[in-house]
Short mmCIF file of C-alpha atoms in Angstrom, two decimals:
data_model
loop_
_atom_site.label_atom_id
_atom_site.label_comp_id
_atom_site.label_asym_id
_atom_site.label_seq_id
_atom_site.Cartn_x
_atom_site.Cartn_y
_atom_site.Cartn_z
CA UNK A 1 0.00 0.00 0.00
CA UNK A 2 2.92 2.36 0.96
CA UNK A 3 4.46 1.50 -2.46
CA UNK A 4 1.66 1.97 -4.44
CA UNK A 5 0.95 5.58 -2.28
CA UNK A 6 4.36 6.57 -3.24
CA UNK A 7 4.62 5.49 -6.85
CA UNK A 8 1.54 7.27 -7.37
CA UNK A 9 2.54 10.43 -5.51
CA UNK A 10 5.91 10.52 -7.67
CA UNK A 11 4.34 9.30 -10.83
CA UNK A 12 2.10 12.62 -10.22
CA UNK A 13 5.04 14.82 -9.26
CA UNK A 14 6.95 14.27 -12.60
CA UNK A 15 3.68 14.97 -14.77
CA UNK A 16 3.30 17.92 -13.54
CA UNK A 17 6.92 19.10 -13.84
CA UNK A 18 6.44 18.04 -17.55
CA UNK A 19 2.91 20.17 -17.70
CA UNK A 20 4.57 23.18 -16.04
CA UNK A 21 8.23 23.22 -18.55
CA UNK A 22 5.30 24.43 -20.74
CA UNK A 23 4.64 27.54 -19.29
CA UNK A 24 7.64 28.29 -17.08
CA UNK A 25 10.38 27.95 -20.06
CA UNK A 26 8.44 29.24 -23.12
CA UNK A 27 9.48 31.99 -24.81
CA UNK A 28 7.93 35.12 -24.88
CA UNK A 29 6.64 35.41 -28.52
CA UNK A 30 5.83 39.12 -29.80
CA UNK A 31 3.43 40.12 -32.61
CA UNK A 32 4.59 39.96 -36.16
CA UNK A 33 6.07 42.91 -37.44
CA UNK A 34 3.33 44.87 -39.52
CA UNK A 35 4.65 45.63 -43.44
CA UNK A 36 5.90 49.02 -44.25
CA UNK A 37 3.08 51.51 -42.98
CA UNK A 38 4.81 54.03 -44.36
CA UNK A 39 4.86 52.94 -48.09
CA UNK A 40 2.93 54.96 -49.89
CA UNK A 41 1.41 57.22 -47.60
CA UNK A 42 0.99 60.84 -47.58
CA UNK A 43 4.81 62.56 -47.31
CA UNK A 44 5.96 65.85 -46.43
CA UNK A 45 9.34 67.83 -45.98
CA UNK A 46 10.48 71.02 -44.93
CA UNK A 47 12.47 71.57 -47.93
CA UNK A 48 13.67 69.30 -50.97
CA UNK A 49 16.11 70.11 -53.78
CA UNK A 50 15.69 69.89 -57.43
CA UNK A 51 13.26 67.33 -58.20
CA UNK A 52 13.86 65.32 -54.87
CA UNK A 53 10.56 65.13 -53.36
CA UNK A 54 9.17 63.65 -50.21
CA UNK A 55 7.24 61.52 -52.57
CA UNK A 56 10.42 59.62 -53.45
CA UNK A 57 10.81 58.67 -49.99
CA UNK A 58 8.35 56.08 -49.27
CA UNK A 59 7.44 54.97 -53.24
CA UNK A 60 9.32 51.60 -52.65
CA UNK A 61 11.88 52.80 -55.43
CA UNK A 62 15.44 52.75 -53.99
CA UNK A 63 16.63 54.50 -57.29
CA UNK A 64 14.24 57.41 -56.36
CA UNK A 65 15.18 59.82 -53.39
CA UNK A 66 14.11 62.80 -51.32
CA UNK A 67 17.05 65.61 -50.49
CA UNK A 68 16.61 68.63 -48.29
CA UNK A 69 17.53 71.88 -49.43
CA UNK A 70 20.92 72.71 -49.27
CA UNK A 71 22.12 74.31 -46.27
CA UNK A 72 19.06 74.63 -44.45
CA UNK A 73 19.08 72.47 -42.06
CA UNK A 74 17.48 71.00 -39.49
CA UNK A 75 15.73 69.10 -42.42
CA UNK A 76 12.44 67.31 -42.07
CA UNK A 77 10.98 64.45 -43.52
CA UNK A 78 7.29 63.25 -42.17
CA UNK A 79 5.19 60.08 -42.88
CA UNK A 80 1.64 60.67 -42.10
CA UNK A 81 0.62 56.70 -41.45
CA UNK A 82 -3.05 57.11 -42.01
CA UNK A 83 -4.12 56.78 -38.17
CA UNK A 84 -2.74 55.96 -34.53
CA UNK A 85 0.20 52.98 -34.78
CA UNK A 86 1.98 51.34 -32.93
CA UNK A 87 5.57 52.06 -33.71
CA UNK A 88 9.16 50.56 -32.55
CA UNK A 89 11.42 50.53 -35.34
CA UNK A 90 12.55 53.31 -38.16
CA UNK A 91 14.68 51.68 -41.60
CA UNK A 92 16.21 54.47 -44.04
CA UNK A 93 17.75 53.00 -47.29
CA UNK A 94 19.88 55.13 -49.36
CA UNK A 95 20.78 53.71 -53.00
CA UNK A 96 23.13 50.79 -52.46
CA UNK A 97 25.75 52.29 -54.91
CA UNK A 98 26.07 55.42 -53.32
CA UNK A 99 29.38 55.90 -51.86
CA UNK A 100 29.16 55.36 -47.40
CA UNK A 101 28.16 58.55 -45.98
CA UNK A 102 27.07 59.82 -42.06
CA UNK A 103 23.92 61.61 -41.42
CA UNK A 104 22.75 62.91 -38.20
CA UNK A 105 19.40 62.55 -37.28
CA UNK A 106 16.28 62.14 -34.75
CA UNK A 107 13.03 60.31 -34.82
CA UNK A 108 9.99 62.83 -33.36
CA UNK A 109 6.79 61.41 -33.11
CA UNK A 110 2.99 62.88 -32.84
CA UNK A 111 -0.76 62.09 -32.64
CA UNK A 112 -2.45 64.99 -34.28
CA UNK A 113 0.61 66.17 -35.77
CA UNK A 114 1.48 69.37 -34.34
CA UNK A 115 3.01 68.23 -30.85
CA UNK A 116 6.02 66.03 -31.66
CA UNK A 117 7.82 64.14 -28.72
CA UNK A 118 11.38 62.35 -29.49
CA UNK A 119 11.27 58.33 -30.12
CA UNK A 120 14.55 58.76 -30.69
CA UNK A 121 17.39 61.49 -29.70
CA UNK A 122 19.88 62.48 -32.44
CA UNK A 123 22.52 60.28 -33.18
CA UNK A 124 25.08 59.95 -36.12
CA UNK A 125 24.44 56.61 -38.38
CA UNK A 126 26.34 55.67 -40.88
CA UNK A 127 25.17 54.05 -43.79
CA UNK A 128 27.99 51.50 -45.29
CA UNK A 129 27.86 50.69 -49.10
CA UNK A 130 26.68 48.22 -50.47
CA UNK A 131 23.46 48.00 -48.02
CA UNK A 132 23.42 51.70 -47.17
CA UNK A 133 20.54 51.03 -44.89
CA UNK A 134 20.35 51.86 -41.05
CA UNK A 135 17.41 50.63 -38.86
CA UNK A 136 17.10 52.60 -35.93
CA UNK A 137 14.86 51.07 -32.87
CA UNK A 138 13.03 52.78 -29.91
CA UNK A 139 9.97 51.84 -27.42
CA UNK A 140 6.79 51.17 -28.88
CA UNK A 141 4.58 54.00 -29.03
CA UNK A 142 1.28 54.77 -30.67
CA UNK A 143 1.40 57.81 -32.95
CA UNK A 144 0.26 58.80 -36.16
CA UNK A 145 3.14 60.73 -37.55
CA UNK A 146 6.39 60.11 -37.81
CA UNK A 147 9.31 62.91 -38.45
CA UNK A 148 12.87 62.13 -38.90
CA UNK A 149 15.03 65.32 -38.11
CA UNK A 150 18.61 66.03 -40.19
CA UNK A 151 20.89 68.22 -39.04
CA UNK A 152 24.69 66.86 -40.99
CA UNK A 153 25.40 65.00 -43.51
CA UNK A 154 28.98 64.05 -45.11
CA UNK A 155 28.34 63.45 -48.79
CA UNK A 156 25.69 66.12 -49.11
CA UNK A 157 24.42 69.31 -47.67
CA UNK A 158 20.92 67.92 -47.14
CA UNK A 159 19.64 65.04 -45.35
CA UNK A 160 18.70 61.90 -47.79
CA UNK A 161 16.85 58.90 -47.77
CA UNK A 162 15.91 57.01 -50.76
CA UNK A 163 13.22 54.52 -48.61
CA UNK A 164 11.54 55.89 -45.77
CA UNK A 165 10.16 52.32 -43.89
CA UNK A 166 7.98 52.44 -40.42
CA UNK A 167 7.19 49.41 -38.66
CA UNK A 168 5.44 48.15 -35.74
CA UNK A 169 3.42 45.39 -33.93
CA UNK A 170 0.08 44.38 -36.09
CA UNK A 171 -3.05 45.63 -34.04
CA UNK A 172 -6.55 45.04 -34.77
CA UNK A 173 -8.39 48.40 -35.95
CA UNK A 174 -4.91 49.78 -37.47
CA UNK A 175 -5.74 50.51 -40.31
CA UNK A 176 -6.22 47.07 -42.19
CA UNK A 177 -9.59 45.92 -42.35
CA UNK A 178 -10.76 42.56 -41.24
CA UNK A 179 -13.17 41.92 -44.15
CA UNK A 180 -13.06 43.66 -47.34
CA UNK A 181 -16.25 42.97 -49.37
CA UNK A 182 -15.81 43.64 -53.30
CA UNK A 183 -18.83 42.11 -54.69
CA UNK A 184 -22.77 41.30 -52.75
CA UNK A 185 -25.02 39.19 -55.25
CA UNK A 186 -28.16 37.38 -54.21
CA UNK A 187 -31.00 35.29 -55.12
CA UNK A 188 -33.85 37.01 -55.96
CA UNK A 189 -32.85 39.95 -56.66
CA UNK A 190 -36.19 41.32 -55.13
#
């Protein structure tokens, strides 16, 4: 009887060391990453030279590019995304032939914007041919718009960026619909 108590005791022990590995040792798992909410939404900047527009920004073109205005910085390049976000994480691509090159620059965020707060303070990235692409992370927060500030560059006299990219964690309600309906037929039509 004692044997059968404890066999049954320990047999009960080890299953639920195996049930609780489970929970105790699994990873933490994040939401997906959402695509580029930046790609082709409305663009603005506080300056551009010759015929490099915001627009060229966020077209998902790395041949195309926006340039601020020579010597006028700070420089400013803002993504409206549509509506409120979640956003973490910043990518700028420059053309992957262009020769390496430092630019200086912050990442100011805003709801309704005219109030921008900093995501990310000013730092110098460099962007090494052939990826010339820097991704620049900070803590998740919800805005709408999303302003990158230039203030140096060392191949130019205006801040670049050929892509533009915002990400952050997919939410329901974001901005991509659940159900999109293209087509309603039914029988009778009366």
């Amino acid at each position: 009887m004692k044997f059968r108590l404890r066999r049954t005791i320990a047999t009960t022990l080890v299953l639920l060391l195996v049930l609780t590995q489970g929970f105790i040792f699994t990873p933490t798992s994040y939401a997906a990453d959402t695509p580029n909410l930046a790609l082709g939404k409305t663009i603005t900047a506080s300056s551009h030279t010759q015929v490099y527009y915001a627009t060229n920004a966020n077209d998902g073109n790395i041949n195309t590019y926006w340039e601020g205005a020579p010597g006028s910085y700070p420089n400013y390049l803002t993504v409206d995304l549509g509506s409120v976000q979640n956003v973490y994480k910043v990518v700028l691509k420059l053309n992957p032939s262009w020769e390496s090159r430092n630019q200086t620059l912050s990442v100011l965020g805003s709801t309704n914007g005219s109030n921008y707060t900093t995501l990310k303070s000013s730092q110098t990235y460099t962007f090494n041919n052939p990826s010339n692409t820097v991704t620049i992370t900070f803590n998740e927060t919800a805005v709408r718009y999303v302003r990158l500030s230039f203030t140096a560059n060392t191949r130019a006299t205006g801040g670049q960026a050929a892509e533009f990219e915002v990400y952050g964690t997919a939410q329901g309600g974001g901005g991509y619909p659940d159900l999109v309906v293209t087509d309603i037929q039914w029988t009778p039509s009366n």
